Short mmCIF file of C-alpha atoms and ligand atoms in Angstrom, two decimals:
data_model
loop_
_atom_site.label_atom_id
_atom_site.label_comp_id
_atom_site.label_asym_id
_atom_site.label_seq_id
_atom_site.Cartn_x
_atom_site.Cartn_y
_atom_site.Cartn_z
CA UNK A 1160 97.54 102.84 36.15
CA UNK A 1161 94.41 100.95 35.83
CA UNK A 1162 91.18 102.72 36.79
CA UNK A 1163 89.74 101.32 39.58
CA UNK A 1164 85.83 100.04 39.46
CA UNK A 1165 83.87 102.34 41.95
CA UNK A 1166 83.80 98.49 44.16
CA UNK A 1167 87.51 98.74 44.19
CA UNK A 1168 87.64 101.38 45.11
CA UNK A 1169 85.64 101.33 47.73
CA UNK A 1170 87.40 98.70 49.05
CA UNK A 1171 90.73 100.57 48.74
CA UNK A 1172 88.87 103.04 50.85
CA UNK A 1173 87.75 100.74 53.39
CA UNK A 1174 91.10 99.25 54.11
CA UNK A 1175 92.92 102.41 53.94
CA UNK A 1176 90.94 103.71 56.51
CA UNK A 1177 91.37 100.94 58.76
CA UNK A 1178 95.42 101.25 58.64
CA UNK A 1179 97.37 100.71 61.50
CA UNK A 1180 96.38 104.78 63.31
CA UNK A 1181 96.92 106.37 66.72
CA UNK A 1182 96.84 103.40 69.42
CA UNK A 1183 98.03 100.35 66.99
CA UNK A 1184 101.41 99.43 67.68
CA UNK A 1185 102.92 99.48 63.80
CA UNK A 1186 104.90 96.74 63.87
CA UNK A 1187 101.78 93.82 64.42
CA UNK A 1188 98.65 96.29 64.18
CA UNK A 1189 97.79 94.65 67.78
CA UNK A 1190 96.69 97.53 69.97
CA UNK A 1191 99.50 98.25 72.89
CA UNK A 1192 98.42 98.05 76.66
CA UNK A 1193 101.14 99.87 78.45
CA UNK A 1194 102.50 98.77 81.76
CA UNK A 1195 103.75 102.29 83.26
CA UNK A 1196 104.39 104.51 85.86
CA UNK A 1197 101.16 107.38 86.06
CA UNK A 1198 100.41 110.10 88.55
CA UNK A 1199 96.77 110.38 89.52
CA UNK A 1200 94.32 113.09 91.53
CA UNK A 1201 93.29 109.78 93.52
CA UNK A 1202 92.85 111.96 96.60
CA UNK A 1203 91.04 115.15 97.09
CA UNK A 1204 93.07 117.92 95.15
CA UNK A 1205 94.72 119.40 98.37
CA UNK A 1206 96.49 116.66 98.91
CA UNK A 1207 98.38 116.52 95.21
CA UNK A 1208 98.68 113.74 92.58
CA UNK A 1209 99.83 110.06 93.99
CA UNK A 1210 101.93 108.02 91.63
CA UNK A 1211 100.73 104.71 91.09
CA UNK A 1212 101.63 101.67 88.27
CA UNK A 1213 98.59 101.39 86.11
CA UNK A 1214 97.79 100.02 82.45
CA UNK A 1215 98.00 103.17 80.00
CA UNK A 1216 99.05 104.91 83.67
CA UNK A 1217 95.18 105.03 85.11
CA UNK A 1218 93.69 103.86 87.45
CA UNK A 1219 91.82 101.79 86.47
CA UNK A 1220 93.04 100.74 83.26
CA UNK A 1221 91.14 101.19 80.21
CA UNK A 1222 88.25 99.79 79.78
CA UNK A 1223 88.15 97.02 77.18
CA UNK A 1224 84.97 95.84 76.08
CA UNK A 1225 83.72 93.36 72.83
CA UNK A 1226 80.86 91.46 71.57
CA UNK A 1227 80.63 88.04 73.04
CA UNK A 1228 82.61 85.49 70.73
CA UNK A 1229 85.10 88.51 69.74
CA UNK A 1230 88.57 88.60 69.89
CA UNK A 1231 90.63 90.34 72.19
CA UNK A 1232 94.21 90.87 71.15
CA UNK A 1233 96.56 93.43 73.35
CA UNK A 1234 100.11 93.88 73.38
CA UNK A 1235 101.14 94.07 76.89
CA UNK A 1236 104.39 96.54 76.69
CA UNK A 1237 106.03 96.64 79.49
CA UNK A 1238 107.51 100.06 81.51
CA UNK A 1239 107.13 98.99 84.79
CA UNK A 1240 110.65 98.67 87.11
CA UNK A 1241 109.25 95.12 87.23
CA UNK A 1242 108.28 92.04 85.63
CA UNK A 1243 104.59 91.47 85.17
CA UNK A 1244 101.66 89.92 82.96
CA UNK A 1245 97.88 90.03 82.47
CA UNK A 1246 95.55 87.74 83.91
CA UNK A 1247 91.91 88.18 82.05
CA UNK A 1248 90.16 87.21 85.48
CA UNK A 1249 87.14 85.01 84.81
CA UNK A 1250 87.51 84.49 80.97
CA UNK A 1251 87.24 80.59 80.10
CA UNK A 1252 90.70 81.09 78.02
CA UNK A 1253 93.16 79.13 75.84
CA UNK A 1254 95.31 78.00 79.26
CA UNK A 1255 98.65 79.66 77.35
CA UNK A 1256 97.03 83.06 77.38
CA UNK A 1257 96.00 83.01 81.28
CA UNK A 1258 99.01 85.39 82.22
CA UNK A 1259 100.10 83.93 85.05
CA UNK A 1260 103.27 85.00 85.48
CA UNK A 1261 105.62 81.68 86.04
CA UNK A 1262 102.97 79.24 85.26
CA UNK A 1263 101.69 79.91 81.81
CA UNK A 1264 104.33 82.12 80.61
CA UNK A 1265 107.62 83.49 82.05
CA UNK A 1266 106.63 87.31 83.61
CA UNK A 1267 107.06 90.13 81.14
CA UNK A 1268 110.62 91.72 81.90
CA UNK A 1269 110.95 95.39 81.99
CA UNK A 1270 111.15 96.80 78.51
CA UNK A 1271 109.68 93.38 77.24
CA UNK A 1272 106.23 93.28 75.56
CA UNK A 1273 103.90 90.07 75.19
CA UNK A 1274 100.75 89.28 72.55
CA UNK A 1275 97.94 88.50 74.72
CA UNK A 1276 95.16 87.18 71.93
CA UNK A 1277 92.03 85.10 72.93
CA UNK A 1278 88.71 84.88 72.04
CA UNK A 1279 85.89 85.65 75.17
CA UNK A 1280 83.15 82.86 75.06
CA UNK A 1281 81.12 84.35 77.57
CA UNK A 1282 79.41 87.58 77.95
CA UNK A 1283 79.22 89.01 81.52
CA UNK A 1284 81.25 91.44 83.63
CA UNK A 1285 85.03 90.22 83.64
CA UNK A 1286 88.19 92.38 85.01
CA UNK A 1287 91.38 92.16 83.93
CA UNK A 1288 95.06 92.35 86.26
CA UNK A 1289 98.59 92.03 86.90
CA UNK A 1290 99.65 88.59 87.91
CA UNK A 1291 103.10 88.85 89.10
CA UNK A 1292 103.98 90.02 92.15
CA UNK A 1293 99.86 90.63 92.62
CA UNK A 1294 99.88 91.94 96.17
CA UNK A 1295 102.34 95.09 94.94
CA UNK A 1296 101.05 95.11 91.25
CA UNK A 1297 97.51 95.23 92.09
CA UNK A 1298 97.69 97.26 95.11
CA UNK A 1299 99.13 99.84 92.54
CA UNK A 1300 96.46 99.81 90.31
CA UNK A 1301 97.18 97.82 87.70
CA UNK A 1302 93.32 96.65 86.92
CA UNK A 1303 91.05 97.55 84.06
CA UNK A 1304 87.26 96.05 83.33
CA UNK A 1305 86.78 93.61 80.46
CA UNK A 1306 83.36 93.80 79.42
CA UNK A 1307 81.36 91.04 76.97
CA UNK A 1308 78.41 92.14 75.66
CA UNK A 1309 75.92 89.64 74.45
CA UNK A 1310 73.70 90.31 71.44
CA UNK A 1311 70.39 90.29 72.86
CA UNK A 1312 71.02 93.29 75.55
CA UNK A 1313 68.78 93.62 78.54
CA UNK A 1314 66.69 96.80 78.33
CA UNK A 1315 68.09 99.72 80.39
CA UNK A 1316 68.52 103.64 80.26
CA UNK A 1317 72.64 103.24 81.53
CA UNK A 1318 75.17 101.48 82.22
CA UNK A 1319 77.66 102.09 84.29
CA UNK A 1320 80.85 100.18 84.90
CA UNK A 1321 81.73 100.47 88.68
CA UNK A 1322 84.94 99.40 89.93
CA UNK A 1323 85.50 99.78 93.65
CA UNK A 1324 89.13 99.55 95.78
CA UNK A 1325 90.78 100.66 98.70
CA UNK A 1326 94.60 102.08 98.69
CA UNK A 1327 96.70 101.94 101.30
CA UNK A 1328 98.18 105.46 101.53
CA UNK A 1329 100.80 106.74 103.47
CA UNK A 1330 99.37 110.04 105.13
CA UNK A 1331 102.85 111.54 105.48
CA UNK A 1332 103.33 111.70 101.64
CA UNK A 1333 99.90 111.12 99.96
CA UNK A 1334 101.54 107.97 98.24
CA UNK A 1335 100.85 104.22 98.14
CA UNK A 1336 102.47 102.78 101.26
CA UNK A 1337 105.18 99.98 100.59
CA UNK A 1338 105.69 97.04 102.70
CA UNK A 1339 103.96 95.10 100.11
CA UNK A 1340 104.90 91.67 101.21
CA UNK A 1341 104.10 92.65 105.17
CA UNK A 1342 103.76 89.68 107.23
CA UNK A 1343 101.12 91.14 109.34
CA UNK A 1344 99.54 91.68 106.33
CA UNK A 1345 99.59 88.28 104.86
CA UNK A 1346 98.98 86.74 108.40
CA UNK A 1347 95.88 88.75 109.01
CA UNK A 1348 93.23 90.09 106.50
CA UNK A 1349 95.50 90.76 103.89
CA UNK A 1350 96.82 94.73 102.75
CA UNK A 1351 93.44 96.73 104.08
CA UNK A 1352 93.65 99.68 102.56
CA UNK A 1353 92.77 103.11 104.55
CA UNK A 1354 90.89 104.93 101.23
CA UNK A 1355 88.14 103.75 99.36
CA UNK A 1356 87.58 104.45 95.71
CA UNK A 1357 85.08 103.90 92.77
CA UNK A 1358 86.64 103.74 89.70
CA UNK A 1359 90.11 105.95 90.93
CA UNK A 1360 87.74 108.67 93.13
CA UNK A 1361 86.27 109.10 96.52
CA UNK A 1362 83.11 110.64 95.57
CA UNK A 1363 82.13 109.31 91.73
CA UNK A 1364 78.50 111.04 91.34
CA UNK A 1365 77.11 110.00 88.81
CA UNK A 1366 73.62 112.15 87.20
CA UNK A 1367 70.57 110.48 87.23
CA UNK A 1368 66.53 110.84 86.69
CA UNK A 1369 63.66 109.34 88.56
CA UNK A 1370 62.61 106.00 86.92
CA UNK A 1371 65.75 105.82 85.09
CA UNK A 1372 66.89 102.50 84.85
CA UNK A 1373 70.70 101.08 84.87
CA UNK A 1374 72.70 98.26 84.36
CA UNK A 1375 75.37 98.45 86.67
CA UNK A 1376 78.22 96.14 86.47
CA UNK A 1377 80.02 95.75 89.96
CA UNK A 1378 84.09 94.51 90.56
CA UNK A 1379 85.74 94.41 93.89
CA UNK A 1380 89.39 94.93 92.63
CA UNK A 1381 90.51 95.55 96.12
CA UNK A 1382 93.98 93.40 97.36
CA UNK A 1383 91.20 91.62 100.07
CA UNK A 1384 88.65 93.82 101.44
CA UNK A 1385 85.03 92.92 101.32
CA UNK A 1386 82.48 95.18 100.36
CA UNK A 1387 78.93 94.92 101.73
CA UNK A 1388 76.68 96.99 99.88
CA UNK A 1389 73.25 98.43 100.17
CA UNK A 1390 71.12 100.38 97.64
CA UNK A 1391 69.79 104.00 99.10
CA UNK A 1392 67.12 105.47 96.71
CA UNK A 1393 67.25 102.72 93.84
CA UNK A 1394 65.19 99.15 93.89
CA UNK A 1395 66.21 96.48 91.48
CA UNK A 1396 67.57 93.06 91.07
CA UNK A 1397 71.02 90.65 90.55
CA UNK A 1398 71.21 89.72 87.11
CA UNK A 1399 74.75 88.39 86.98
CA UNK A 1400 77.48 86.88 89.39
CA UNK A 1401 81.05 86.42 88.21
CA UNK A 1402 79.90 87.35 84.98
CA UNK A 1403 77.81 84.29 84.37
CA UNK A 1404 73.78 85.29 84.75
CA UNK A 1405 71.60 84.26 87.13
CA UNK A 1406 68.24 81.90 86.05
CA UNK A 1407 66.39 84.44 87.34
CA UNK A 1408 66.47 88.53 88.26
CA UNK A 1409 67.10 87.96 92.20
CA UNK A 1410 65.25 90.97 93.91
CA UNK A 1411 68.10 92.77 96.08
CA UNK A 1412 66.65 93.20 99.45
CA UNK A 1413 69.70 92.72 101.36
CA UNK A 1414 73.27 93.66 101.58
CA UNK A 1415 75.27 91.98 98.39
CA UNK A 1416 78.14 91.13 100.02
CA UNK A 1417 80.93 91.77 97.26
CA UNK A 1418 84.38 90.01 97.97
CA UNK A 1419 87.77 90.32 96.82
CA UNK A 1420 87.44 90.24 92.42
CA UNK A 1421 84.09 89.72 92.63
CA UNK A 1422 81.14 91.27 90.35
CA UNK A 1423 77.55 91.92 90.31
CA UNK A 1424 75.53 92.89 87.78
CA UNK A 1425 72.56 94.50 88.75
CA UNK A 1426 69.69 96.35 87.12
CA UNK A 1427 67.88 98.86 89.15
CA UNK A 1428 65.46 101.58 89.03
CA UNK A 1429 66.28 104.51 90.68
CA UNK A 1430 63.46 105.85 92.54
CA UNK A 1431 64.33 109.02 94.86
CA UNK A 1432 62.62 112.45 93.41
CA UNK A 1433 64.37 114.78 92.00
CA UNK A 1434 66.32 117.38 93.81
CA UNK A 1435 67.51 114.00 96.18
CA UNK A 1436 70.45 111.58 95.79
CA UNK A 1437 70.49 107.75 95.80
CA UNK A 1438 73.47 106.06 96.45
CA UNK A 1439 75.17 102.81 96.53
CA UNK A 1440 76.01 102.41 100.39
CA UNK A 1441 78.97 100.59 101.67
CA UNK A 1442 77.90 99.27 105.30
CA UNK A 1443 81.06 99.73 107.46
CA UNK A 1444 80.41 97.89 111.14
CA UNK A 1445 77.93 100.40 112.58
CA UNK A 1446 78.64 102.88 110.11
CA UNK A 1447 77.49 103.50 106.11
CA UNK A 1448 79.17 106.24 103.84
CA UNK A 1449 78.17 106.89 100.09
CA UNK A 1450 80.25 104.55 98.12
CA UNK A 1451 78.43 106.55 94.69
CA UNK A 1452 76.38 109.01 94.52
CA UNK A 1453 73.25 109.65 92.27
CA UNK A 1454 71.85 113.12 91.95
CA UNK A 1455 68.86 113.03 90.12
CA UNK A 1456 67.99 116.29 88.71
CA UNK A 1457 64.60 115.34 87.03
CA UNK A 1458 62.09 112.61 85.92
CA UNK A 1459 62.91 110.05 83.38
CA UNK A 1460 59.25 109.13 83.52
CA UNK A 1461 56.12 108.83 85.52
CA UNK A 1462 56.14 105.42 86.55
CA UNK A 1463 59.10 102.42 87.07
CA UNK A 1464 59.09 99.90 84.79
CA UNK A 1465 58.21 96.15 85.20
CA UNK A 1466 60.59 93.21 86.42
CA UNK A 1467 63.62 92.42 83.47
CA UNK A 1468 64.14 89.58 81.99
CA UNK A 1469 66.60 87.25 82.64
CA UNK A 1470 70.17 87.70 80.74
CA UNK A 1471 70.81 85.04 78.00
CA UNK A 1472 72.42 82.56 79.78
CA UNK A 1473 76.47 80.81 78.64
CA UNK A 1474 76.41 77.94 77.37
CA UNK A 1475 77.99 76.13 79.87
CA UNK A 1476 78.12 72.03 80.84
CA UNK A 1477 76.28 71.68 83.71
CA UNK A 1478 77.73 69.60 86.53
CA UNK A 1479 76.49 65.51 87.30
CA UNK A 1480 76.84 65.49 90.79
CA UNK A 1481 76.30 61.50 90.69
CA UNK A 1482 79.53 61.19 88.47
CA UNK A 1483 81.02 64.00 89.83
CA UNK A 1484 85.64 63.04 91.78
CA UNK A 1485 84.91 64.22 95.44
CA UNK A 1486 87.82 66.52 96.16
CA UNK A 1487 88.75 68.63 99.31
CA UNK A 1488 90.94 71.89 99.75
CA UNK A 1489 91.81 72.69 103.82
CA UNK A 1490 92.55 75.98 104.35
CA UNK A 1491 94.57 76.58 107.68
CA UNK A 1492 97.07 78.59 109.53
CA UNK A 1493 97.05 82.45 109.98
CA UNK A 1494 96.97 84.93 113.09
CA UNK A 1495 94.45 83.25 116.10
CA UNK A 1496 94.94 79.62 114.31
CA UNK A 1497 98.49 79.36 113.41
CA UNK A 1498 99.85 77.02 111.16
CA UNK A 1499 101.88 73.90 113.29
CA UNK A 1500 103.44 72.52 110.44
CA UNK A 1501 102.91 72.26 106.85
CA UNK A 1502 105.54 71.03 103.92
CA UNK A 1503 107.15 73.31 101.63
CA UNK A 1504 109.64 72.13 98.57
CA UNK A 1505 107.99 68.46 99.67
CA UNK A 1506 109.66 68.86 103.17
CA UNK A 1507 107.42 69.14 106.39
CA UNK A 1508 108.36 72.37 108.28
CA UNK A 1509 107.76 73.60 112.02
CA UNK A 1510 105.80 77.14 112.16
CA UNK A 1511 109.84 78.67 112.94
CA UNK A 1512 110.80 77.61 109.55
CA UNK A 1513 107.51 78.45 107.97
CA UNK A 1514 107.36 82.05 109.60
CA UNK A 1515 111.29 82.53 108.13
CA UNK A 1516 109.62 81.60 104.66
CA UNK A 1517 107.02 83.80 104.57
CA UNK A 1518 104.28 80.94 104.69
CA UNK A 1519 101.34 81.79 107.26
CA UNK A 1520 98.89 79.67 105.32
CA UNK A 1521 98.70 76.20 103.63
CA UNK A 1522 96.16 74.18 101.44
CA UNK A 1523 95.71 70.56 102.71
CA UNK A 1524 99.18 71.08 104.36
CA UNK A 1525 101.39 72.33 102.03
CA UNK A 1526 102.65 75.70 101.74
CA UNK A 1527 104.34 75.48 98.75
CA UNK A 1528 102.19 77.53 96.19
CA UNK A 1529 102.03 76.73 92.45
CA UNK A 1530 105.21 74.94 92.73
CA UNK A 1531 103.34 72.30 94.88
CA UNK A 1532 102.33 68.99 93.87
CA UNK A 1533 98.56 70.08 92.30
CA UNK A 1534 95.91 69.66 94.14
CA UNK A 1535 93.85 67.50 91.21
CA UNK A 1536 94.81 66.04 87.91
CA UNK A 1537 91.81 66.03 85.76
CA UNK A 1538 90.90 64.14 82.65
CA UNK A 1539 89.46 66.49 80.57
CA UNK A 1540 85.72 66.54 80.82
CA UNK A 1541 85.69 64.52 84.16
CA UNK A 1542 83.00 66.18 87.02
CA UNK A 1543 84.41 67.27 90.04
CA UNK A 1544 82.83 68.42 93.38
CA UNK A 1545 85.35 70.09 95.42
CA UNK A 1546 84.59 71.14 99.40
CA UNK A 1547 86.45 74.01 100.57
CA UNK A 1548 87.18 74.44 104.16
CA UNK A 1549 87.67 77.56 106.22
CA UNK A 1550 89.60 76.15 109.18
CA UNK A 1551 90.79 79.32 109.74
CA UNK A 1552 89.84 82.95 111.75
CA UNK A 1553 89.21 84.82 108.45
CA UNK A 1554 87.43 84.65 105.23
CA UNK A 1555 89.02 83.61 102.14
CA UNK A 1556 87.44 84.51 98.94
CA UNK A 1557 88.93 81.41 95.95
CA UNK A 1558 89.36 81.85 92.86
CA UNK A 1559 89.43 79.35 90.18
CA UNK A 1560 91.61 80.03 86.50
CA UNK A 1561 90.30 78.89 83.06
CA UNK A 1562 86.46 77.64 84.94
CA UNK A 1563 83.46 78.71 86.28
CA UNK A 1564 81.92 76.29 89.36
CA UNK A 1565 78.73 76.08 90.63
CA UNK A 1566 78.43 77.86 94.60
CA UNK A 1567 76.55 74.47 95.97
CA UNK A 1568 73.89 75.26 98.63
CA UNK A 1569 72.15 72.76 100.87
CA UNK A 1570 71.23 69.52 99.83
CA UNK A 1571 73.59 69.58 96.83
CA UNK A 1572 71.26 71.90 94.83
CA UNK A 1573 73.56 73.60 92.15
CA UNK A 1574 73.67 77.47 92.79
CA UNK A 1575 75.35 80.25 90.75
CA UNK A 1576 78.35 79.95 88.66
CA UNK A 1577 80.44 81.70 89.98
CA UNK A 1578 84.65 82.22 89.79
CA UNK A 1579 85.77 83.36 93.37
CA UNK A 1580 83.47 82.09 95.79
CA UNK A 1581 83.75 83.75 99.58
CA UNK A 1582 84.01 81.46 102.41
CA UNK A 1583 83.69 83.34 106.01
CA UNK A 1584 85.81 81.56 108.80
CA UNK A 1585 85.06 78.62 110.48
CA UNK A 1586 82.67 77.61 106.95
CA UNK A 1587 82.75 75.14 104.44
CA UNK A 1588 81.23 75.22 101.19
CA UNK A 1589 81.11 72.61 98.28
CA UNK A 1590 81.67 73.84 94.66
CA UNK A 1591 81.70 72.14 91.42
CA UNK A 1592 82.58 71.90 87.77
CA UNK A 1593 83.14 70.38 85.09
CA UNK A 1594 87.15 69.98 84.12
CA UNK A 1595 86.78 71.05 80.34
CA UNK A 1596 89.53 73.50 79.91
CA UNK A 1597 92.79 71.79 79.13
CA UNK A 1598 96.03 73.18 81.17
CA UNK A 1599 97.21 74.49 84.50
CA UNK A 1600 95.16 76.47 86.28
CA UNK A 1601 95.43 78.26 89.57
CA UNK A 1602 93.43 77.67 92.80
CA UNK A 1603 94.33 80.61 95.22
CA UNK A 1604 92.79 83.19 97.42
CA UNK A 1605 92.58 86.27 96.02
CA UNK A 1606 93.08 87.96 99.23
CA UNK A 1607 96.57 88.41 97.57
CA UNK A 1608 98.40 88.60 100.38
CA UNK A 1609 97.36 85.35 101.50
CA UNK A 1610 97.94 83.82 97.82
CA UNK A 1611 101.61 85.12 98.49
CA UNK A 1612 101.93 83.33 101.61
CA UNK A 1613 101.17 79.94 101.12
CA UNK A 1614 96.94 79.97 99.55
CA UNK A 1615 97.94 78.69 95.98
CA UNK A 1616 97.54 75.99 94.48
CA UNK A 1617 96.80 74.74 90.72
CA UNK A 1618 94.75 72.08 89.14
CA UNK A 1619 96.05 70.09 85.95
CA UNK A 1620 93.51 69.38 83.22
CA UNK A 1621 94.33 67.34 80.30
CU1 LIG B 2775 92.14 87.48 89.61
CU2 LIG B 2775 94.81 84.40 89.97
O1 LIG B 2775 93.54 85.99 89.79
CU1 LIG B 2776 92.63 84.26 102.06
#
């Protein structure tokens, strides 16, 4: 055998150290995320372990995270009782990797796996989810953070990842209550759930020092509750929305209002003394409770440091109003509204015939869902201001696939970029993009019990 010259055989080295160990699936090298059954301390120990459907069987998920521009690659095995896919929730993705289940691809059957590989273009705070049968898959935990970190990094003590939900648990048992596809449910508020959690516990605490200072990145992965939050103890600023960052730090001094698959990033400074707690509040009607704790135990330093900088920001087209296809989505029906009539399968239907579907809801009076007629066909690159309208007696928080859209505020000033915007009832709000991502992509509330029930729609770019 020929000797090997010591840069050989370093070589050799390096790639026999990076064979296929542990987590790689053999077969492809792609690393498995496993669908499955898992049993969980979600609730204080008394009460035992709750079984819930989550990605490697947490609760959340794994966390994935990669430098912006990387690749993410995941073999989505499935050992669920159902069929089910991955939707990488505010990634601008190739449209074939979007995972929505009967739209993009056919759902993942039991037993079946899937090669989910994209590359993520923007850095920011991103989730990832189930996206078949979301009102059960979700509501069982199937959710993980998908983190991109960009290259210049903003300059903090911590980070935390925080991901915050509410389960619907049957006291009786300690387990996740069916009735998934409840028509109170899906004519109301959507599932509310009746325990609230940060990242799979009731009472995350998390250590801390005076003057320390964190990035923390914020997702609602709740089915459709709203969380208004309000720091205790810390000071500090918005850096991101959606993932995208914001021009500027925006100084929190009130509640940020965090709805259904939403995220913040924030950096703050936490500035109780030692021996005290801060805490991120979650402002219930008249009521607050600790939605995380932080026990600081000593000081980080003698003085806070000065405002941060802003985060690099995505490249990212930015929207010619003057150019721009003026589009509208109505939202009606629900409970205390009620939806007359509305078409489904193209035919119009009386509320008896809508109720028997399952439809509470329509968008610009269809009921239909992603089978529908879509709402827009867009030439790629075209400019498109869209206004939403709440016609309805709740909020709706919509979600775009595959594009991030400017929040408009008054006078057609361009505000964040945003993915799910939250639109309280009786409002309106305008929002626009630019069409650049070629494919189907889903309009819906991601109150999921509303996008079950007739909130769906899709918009065709090509
Ligand atoms: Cu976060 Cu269509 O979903
Ligand atoms: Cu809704």
């Amino acid at each position: 055998m020929p000797k090997l010259s010591r840069r050989e055989f370093l070589s050799a080295a390096g790639a026999f150290a990076l064979l296929p160990r542990g987590p790689l699936s053999a077969a492809t090298g792609i690393t498995p995320l496993n669908a499955q059954v898992g049993d969980i301390q979600l609730l204080p120990e008394a009460y035992g372990t709750t079984s819930i459907w989550g990605f490697e069987g947490r609760a959340p998920g794994p966390e994935i995270r990669v430098a912006q521009g990387a690749r993410v690659q995941r073999k989505l095995q499935n050992a669920l009782p159902q069929a089910t896919s991955v939707h990488w929730h505010g990634i601008r993705i190739a449209n074939e990797m979007d995972g929505v289940a009967g739209l993009t691809q056919p759902a993942v059957e039991p037993k079946a796996d899937f090669d989910y590989d994209f590359v993520a273009p923007d850095a920011g705070t991103y989730w990832y989810h189930a996206h078949n049968r979301s009102t059960e898959q979700v509501a069982r935990g199937l959710y993980g953070a998908l983190i991109v970190e960009e290259a210049d990094k903003p300059d903090v003590d911590r980070e935390e990842v925080l991901i915050f939900d509410d389960w619907l648990i049957d006291p009786q048992t300690s387990q996740i209550a069916g009735d998934f596809d409840s028509p109170h449910a899906q004519s109301h508020a959507g599932r509310m759930g009746n325990y609230v959690t940060t990242n799979g516990t009731y009472n995350l605490t998390v250590p801390a020092k005076q003057n320390e200072r964190f990035r923390l990145r914020l997702i609602n992965a709740s089915n459709a509750r709203t969380f208004p939050l309000q720091l205790h103890g810390m000071e500090g600023w918005i850096i991101a929305l959606d993932g995208m960052p914001l021009k500027e730090p925006l100084a929190v001094t009130e509640p940020i209002i965090l709805g259904s698959a939403q995220r913040a990033d924030l950096i703050v400074d936490v500035v109780t003394e030692p021996g005290e707690a801060a805490h991120i509040l979650h402002l219930d009607r008249q009521e607050s409770f600790s939605q995380v704790a932080f026990e600081v135990d000593s000081k980080a330093s003698e003085s806070r440091r000065g405002q941060p900088a802003a985060l690099p920001s995505n490249r990212h087209e930015v929207v010619d109003l003057a150019q721009a296809t003026r589009l509208n989505l109505k939202m009606e029906g629900g409970a205390m509204g009620g939806l007359r009539s509305a078409t489904l399968n193209g035919q119009p239907k009386s509320m008896g015939e809508l109720v028997e579907a399952g439809r509470f809801w329509a968008f610009n009076g269809s009921a239909d869902g992603m089978d529908n007629e879509p709402l827009a066909k867009l030439s790629r690159g075209e400019h498109v201001q869209l206004r939403v309208t709440n016609d309805t007696a709740f909020p709706h928080a919509i979600h775009l696939h595959g594009m991030h859209f400017n929040e408009m505020g008054e006078n057609g000033v361009l505000g964040p970029l945003r993915d799910t915007t939250l639109i309280e009832r009786g409002a309106a709000r305008e929002i626009a993009f630019v069409a650049d991502n070629p494919g189907q992509w889903l309009l819906h509330c991601h109150m999921l019990s509303h996008a079950a029930s007739g909130m769906t729609t899709r918009i065709v770019v090509s």
